[in-house]
Amino acid sequence: MKRLILIIGIINSVLQGCQLTEIDEYVGGSSIYFSVEHDTMTYSWGTVDGNVQKRVLQLPIYLFGEVKDYDRKIRIHTELCNTDSVRAVEGVDFQAITEEVILPANCKETSLDITMLRTEALRKHDRIVTVIIEVSEEFDSEFNWRKDYDGNLYFIGHRMTIISNEDFPRPWWWRENNNFFGEWSFKKADLICTLCDIPRKEFIGNNVIPDFKLRYYAKKVQRWLDEQEDPYLDENLEPMTMGQDAQ
């Protein structure tokens, strides 16, 4: 019986030791991160109506570790892409990004607000910018540190690369040489939505748009094209025209 009690005592001591180790690792420091699952995200303007030229991206920043009863500062810096054709430019593709974010007292989450700007260039090339959380003594627990195959330490979760694009997909019902709208092009679809006041999400959605509406839209756009003093050119630099049912 004494032996059994001794064994149980030893097991309890081991379990308590494990529990203390896990708690110590948790309360021993704090880390902040954008994500530990991915370091890249896509910000698409494709379903955003063409008259919207800027939007605010709220990028969450999460806390792992101790919640404090006072505000804490998070330092941010921006890294631009090395490739000229896809490099996002401050003041052109995004407004100046703050260098400091506040994690409010008693909170486990805050956000970095980035004002994204829309340009014509997005129709041809993506735009890329990276935001990075700076390592500090306030947020530097082991949670964010990993080792590569060579044993070198690296920091995870502290950077997010934002790829901005104008991916306006062709609606499922717009087949080749559509009777109402003719050949597909991004420029043509954008003009249709703009002139006919059609939300892009509705235009490319799964719902069926009745033929009488499509015919009305096509004829309205064709009339507008006919009224232009100079031909309105499509992406192929040929005069834009609607389909045969709009003529």
Short mmCIF file of C-alpha atoms in Angstrom, two decimals:
data_model
loop_
_atom_site.label_atom_id
_atom_site.label_comp_id
_atom_site.label_asym_id
_atom_site.label_seq_id
_atom_site.Cartn_x
_atom_site.Cartn_y
_atom_site.Cartn_z
CA MET A 1 0.00 0.00 0.00
CA LYS A 2 2.82 2.40 0.90
CA ARG A 3 4.48 1.51 -2.40
CA LEU A 4 1.26 2.31 -4.32
CA ILE A 5 0.93 5.68 -2.55
CA LEU A 6 4.57 6.43 -3.39
CA ILE A 7 4.01 5.65 -7.11
CA ILE A 8 0.90 7.84 -7.23
CA GLY A 9 2.85 10.66 -5.57
CA ILE A 10 5.60 10.40 -8.16
CA ILE A 11 3.07 10.48 -11.06
CA ASN A 12 1.35 13.55 -9.62
CA SER A 13 4.68 15.31 -9.27
CA VAL A 14 5.54 14.60 -12.91
CA LEU A 15 2.13 15.85 -14.13
CA GLN A 16 2.38 19.00 -12.06
CA GLY A 17 5.82 19.61 -13.47
CA CYS A 18 4.46 19.34 -17.04
CA GLN A 19 1.61 21.70 -16.26
CA LEU A 20 3.96 24.28 -14.77
CA THR A 21 6.20 24.06 -17.84
CA GLU A 22 3.29 24.75 -20.23
CA ILE A 23 2.04 27.66 -18.11
CA ASP A 24 5.52 29.08 -17.77
CA GLU A 25 5.95 29.09 -21.54
CA TYR A 26 2.62 30.89 -21.97
CA VAL A 27 3.01 33.59 -19.34
CA GLY A 28 6.75 33.96 -19.80
CA GLY A 29 6.36 36.37 -22.72
CA SER A 30 4.11 37.75 -25.42
CA SER A 31 4.13 37.51 -29.20
CA ILE A 32 2.14 39.23 -31.89
CA TYR A 33 1.54 38.01 -35.39
CA PHE A 34 -0.49 38.47 -38.59
CA SER A 35 -0.78 34.74 -39.21
CA VAL A 36 1.26 31.61 -38.53
CA GLU A 37 -0.41 29.71 -41.38
CA HIS A 38 0.39 31.96 -44.33
CA ASP A 39 2.44 35.04 -45.08
CA THR A 40 0.73 36.13 -48.31
CA MET A 41 -2.78 37.36 -49.09
CA THR A 42 -4.61 38.56 -52.19
CA TYR A 43 -6.58 41.79 -52.21
CA SER A 44 -8.81 41.76 -55.28
CA TRP A 45 -10.74 44.70 -56.71
CA GLY A 46 -12.48 42.38 -59.17
CA THR A 47 -15.89 42.36 -57.48
CA VAL A 48 -15.68 46.02 -56.39
CA ASP A 49 -17.69 48.46 -58.52
CA GLY A 50 -15.59 50.52 -60.90
CA ASN A 51 -16.41 53.89 -59.32
CA VAL A 52 -14.77 52.88 -56.01
CA GLN A 53 -11.17 54.12 -56.06
CA LYS A 54 -9.99 53.41 -52.54
CA ARG A 55 -10.82 51.03 -49.71
CA VAL A 56 -9.45 50.30 -46.26
CA LEU A 57 -7.93 46.89 -45.66
CA GLN A 58 -8.04 45.93 -41.98
CA LEU A 59 -5.22 43.49 -41.36
CA PRO A 60 -5.68 41.76 -37.98
CA ILE A 61 -2.78 41.52 -35.55
CA TYR A 62 -3.16 38.85 -32.86
CA LEU A 63 -1.61 38.51 -29.43
CA PHE A 64 -0.24 35.27 -28.02
CA GLY A 65 0.65 35.52 -24.38
CA GLU A 66 -0.07 37.92 -21.58
CA VAL A 67 -2.82 40.51 -21.76
CA LYS A 68 -1.69 43.72 -20.07
CA ASP A 69 -3.69 46.46 -18.35
CA TYR A 70 -1.98 49.17 -20.39
CA ASP A 71 -1.66 50.09 -24.08
CA ARG A 72 1.30 48.62 -25.94
CA LYS A 73 2.96 49.94 -29.10
CA ILE A 74 3.60 47.77 -32.15
CA ARG A 75 6.20 49.02 -34.62
CA ILE A 76 5.54 48.48 -38.33
CA HIS A 77 7.66 48.99 -41.41
CA THR A 78 7.00 48.53 -45.11
CA GLU A 79 9.03 46.52 -47.61
CA LEU A 80 8.64 47.12 -51.35
CA CYS A 81 8.94 44.48 -54.05
CA ASN A 82 12.18 44.35 -56.07
CA THR A 83 10.39 43.80 -59.39
CA ASP A 84 9.48 47.10 -61.03
CA SER A 85 6.39 45.87 -62.91
CA VAL A 86 4.61 44.66 -59.75
CA ARG A 87 6.05 46.99 -57.10
CA ALA A 88 3.32 48.83 -55.19
CA VAL A 89 4.13 52.52 -54.80
CA GLU A 90 3.17 54.64 -51.82
CA GLY A 91 0.74 57.38 -52.83
CA VAL A 92 -0.19 55.49 -56.01
CA ASP A 93 -1.22 51.98 -54.95
CA PHE A 94 -1.63 52.60 -51.22
CA GLN A 95 -1.58 55.52 -48.86
CA ALA A 96 1.27 55.93 -46.39
CA ILE A 97 1.17 53.08 -43.86
CA THR A 98 1.45 54.00 -40.22
CA GLU A 99 4.66 53.03 -38.44
CA GLU A 100 2.93 52.41 -35.14
CA VAL A 101 -0.17 50.46 -34.09
CA ILE A 102 -1.59 50.36 -30.57
CA LEU A 103 -2.62 47.13 -28.89
CA PRO A 104 -5.19 48.46 -26.39
CA ALA A 105 -5.11 47.47 -22.76
CA ASN A 106 -6.83 44.17 -21.93
CA CYS A 107 -7.07 43.22 -25.62
CA LYS A 108 -5.78 40.23 -27.56
CA GLU A 109 -6.27 41.70 -31.02
CA THR A 110 -5.88 44.92 -32.95
CA SER A 111 -5.55 45.77 -36.66
CA LEU A 112 -3.32 47.56 -39.11
CA ASP A 113 -5.48 49.72 -41.39
CA ILE A 114 -4.10 50.11 -44.91
CA THR A 115 -5.83 52.35 -47.46
CA MET A 116 -5.56 50.59 -50.82
CA LEU A 117 -5.77 52.66 -54.00
CA ARG A 118 -7.10 51.51 -57.35
CA THR A 119 -5.24 52.27 -60.58
CA GLU A 120 -5.61 51.40 -64.26
CA ALA A 121 -2.29 49.57 -64.04
CA LEU A 122 -3.94 46.82 -61.97
CA ARG A 123 -5.66 45.61 -65.13
CA LYS A 124 -2.29 44.52 -66.49
CA HIS A 125 -0.11 43.78 -63.48
CA ASP A 126 -0.55 42.88 -59.83
CA ARG A 127 0.85 45.26 -57.22
CA ILE A 128 2.82 43.86 -54.25
CA VAL A 129 3.74 45.36 -50.89
CA THR A 130 4.86 43.72 -47.63
CA VAL A 131 4.23 44.95 -44.10
CA ILE A 132 6.44 43.73 -41.27
CA ILE A 133 6.06 43.75 -37.50
CA GLU A 134 9.34 44.74 -35.91
CA VAL A 135 10.74 42.49 -33.19
CA SER A 136 10.77 44.21 -29.81
CA GLU A 137 11.44 43.36 -26.18
CA GLU A 138 7.74 43.81 -25.42
CA PHE A 139 6.74 41.06 -27.89
CA ASP A 140 9.52 38.51 -28.13
CA SER A 141 8.47 35.16 -26.69
CA GLU A 142 9.56 31.81 -28.11
CA PHE A 143 6.17 31.36 -29.80
CA ASN A 144 7.34 33.22 -32.93
CA TRP A 145 10.76 31.61 -33.25
CA ARG A 146 11.48 28.51 -35.33
CA LYS A 147 14.60 26.74 -36.54
CA ASP A 148 15.33 25.80 -40.13
CA TYR A 149 17.05 22.57 -41.18
CA ASP A 150 20.45 24.11 -40.49
CA GLY A 151 19.47 25.16 -36.98
CA ASN A 152 19.18 28.86 -37.82
CA LEU A 153 16.48 30.80 -35.97
CA TYR A 154 13.81 32.65 -37.93
CA PHE A 155 10.75 34.62 -36.89
CA ILE A 156 7.28 33.59 -38.12
CA GLY A 157 4.03 35.47 -38.36
CA HIS A 158 5.58 38.91 -38.36
CA ARG A 159 5.19 39.73 -42.08
CA MET A 160 2.35 39.79 -44.59
CA THR A 161 2.75 40.26 -48.33
CA ILE A 162 -0.32 41.84 -49.97
CA ILE A 163 -0.93 41.14 -53.65
CA SER A 164 -3.43 43.58 -55.09
CA ASN A 165 -5.13 42.83 -58.40
CA GLU A 166 -8.14 43.63 -60.59
CA ASP A 167 -9.30 40.08 -61.24
CA PHE A 168 -12.74 40.57 -62.83
CA PRO A 169 -13.81 37.04 -63.84
CA ARG A 170 -16.02 36.37 -66.83
CA PRO A 171 -19.61 35.53 -65.80
CA TRP A 172 -20.53 31.88 -66.17
CA TRP A 173 -23.25 32.71 -68.71
CA TRP A 174 -20.98 34.75 -71.04
CA ARG A 175 -19.97 32.19 -73.63
CA GLU A 176 -17.70 32.78 -76.62
CA ASN A 177 -19.16 35.35 -79.00
CA ASN A 178 -22.16 36.03 -76.78
CA ASN A 179 -25.24 37.12 -78.77
CA PHE A 180 -25.80 40.12 -76.51
CA PHE A 181 -22.28 41.34 -75.74
CA GLY A 182 -20.00 39.67 -78.28
CA GLU A 183 -16.47 38.72 -77.28
CA TRP A 184 -15.49 38.98 -73.63
CA SER A 185 -13.08 41.60 -72.38
CA PHE A 186 -12.49 43.10 -68.97
CA LYS A 187 -12.86 46.60 -70.39
CA LYS A 188 -16.20 45.78 -72.00
CA ALA A 189 -17.61 44.14 -68.87
CA ASP A 190 -16.55 47.13 -66.78
CA LEU A 191 -18.25 49.52 -69.22
CA ILE A 192 -21.47 47.48 -69.13
CA CYS A 193 -21.59 47.50 -65.33
CA THR A 194 -20.80 51.23 -65.21
CA LEU A 195 -23.30 52.43 -67.83
CA CYS A 196 -26.09 50.10 -66.70
CA ASP A 197 -25.46 50.59 -62.98
CA ILE A 198 -25.00 46.87 -62.35
CA PRO A 199 -23.09 45.85 -59.20
CA ARG A 200 -20.18 43.68 -60.23
CA LYS A 201 -21.08 41.04 -57.67
CA GLU A 202 -24.51 40.74 -59.28
CA PHE A 203 -23.05 40.66 -62.79
CA ILE A 204 -20.68 37.76 -62.06
CA GLY A 205 -22.85 36.02 -59.46
CA ASN A 206 -24.50 32.63 -59.70
CA ASN A 207 -27.98 34.00 -60.26
CA VAL A 208 -29.51 33.87 -63.73
CA ILE A 209 -29.96 37.27 -65.40
CA PRO A 210 -33.02 37.11 -67.68
CA ASP A 211 -32.40 37.48 -71.40
CA PHE A 212 -34.61 40.56 -71.67
CA LYS A 213 -32.35 42.34 -69.18
CA LEU A 214 -29.18 41.26 -70.98
CA ARG A 215 -30.63 42.47 -74.29
CA TYR A 216 -31.57 45.80 -72.71
CA TYR A 217 -28.08 46.24 -71.27
CA ALA A 218 -26.44 45.34 -74.57
CA LYS A 219 -28.56 47.77 -76.60
CA LYS A 220 -27.98 50.58 -74.09
CA VAL A 221 -24.22 50.16 -74.26
CA GLN A 222 -24.28 49.88 -78.06
CA ARG A 223 -26.21 53.17 -78.29
CA TRP A 224 -23.59 54.80 -76.08
CA LEU A 225 -20.80 53.45 -78.30
CA ASP A 226 -22.56 54.73 -81.43
CA GLU A 227 -22.86 58.21 -79.91
CA GLN A 228 -19.12 58.61 -79.29
CA GLU A 229 -17.37 61.05 -81.61
CA ASP A 230 -14.26 58.88 -81.68
CA PRO A 231 -14.44 55.07 -81.62
CA TYR A 232 -14.23 53.65 -78.11
CA LEU A 233 -11.46 51.08 -78.33
CA ASP A 234 -11.52 47.67 -76.68
CA GLU A 235 -8.49 45.97 -75.14
CA ASN A 236 -7.40 44.71 -78.58
CA LEU A 237 -7.38 48.35 -79.78
CA GLU A 238 -10.28 47.63 -82.11
CA PRO A 239 -13.56 49.63 -81.86
CA MET A 240 -15.75 48.05 -79.18
CA THR A 241 -19.05 46.53 -80.29
CA MET A 242 -21.77 44.53 -78.63
CA GLY A 243 -23.20 41.26 -79.93
CA GLN A 244 -25.47 40.70 -82.93
CA ASP A 245 -28.69 40.99 -80.87
CA ALA A 246 -27.71 44.52 -79.81
CA GLN A 247 -27.27 45.89 -83.31
#
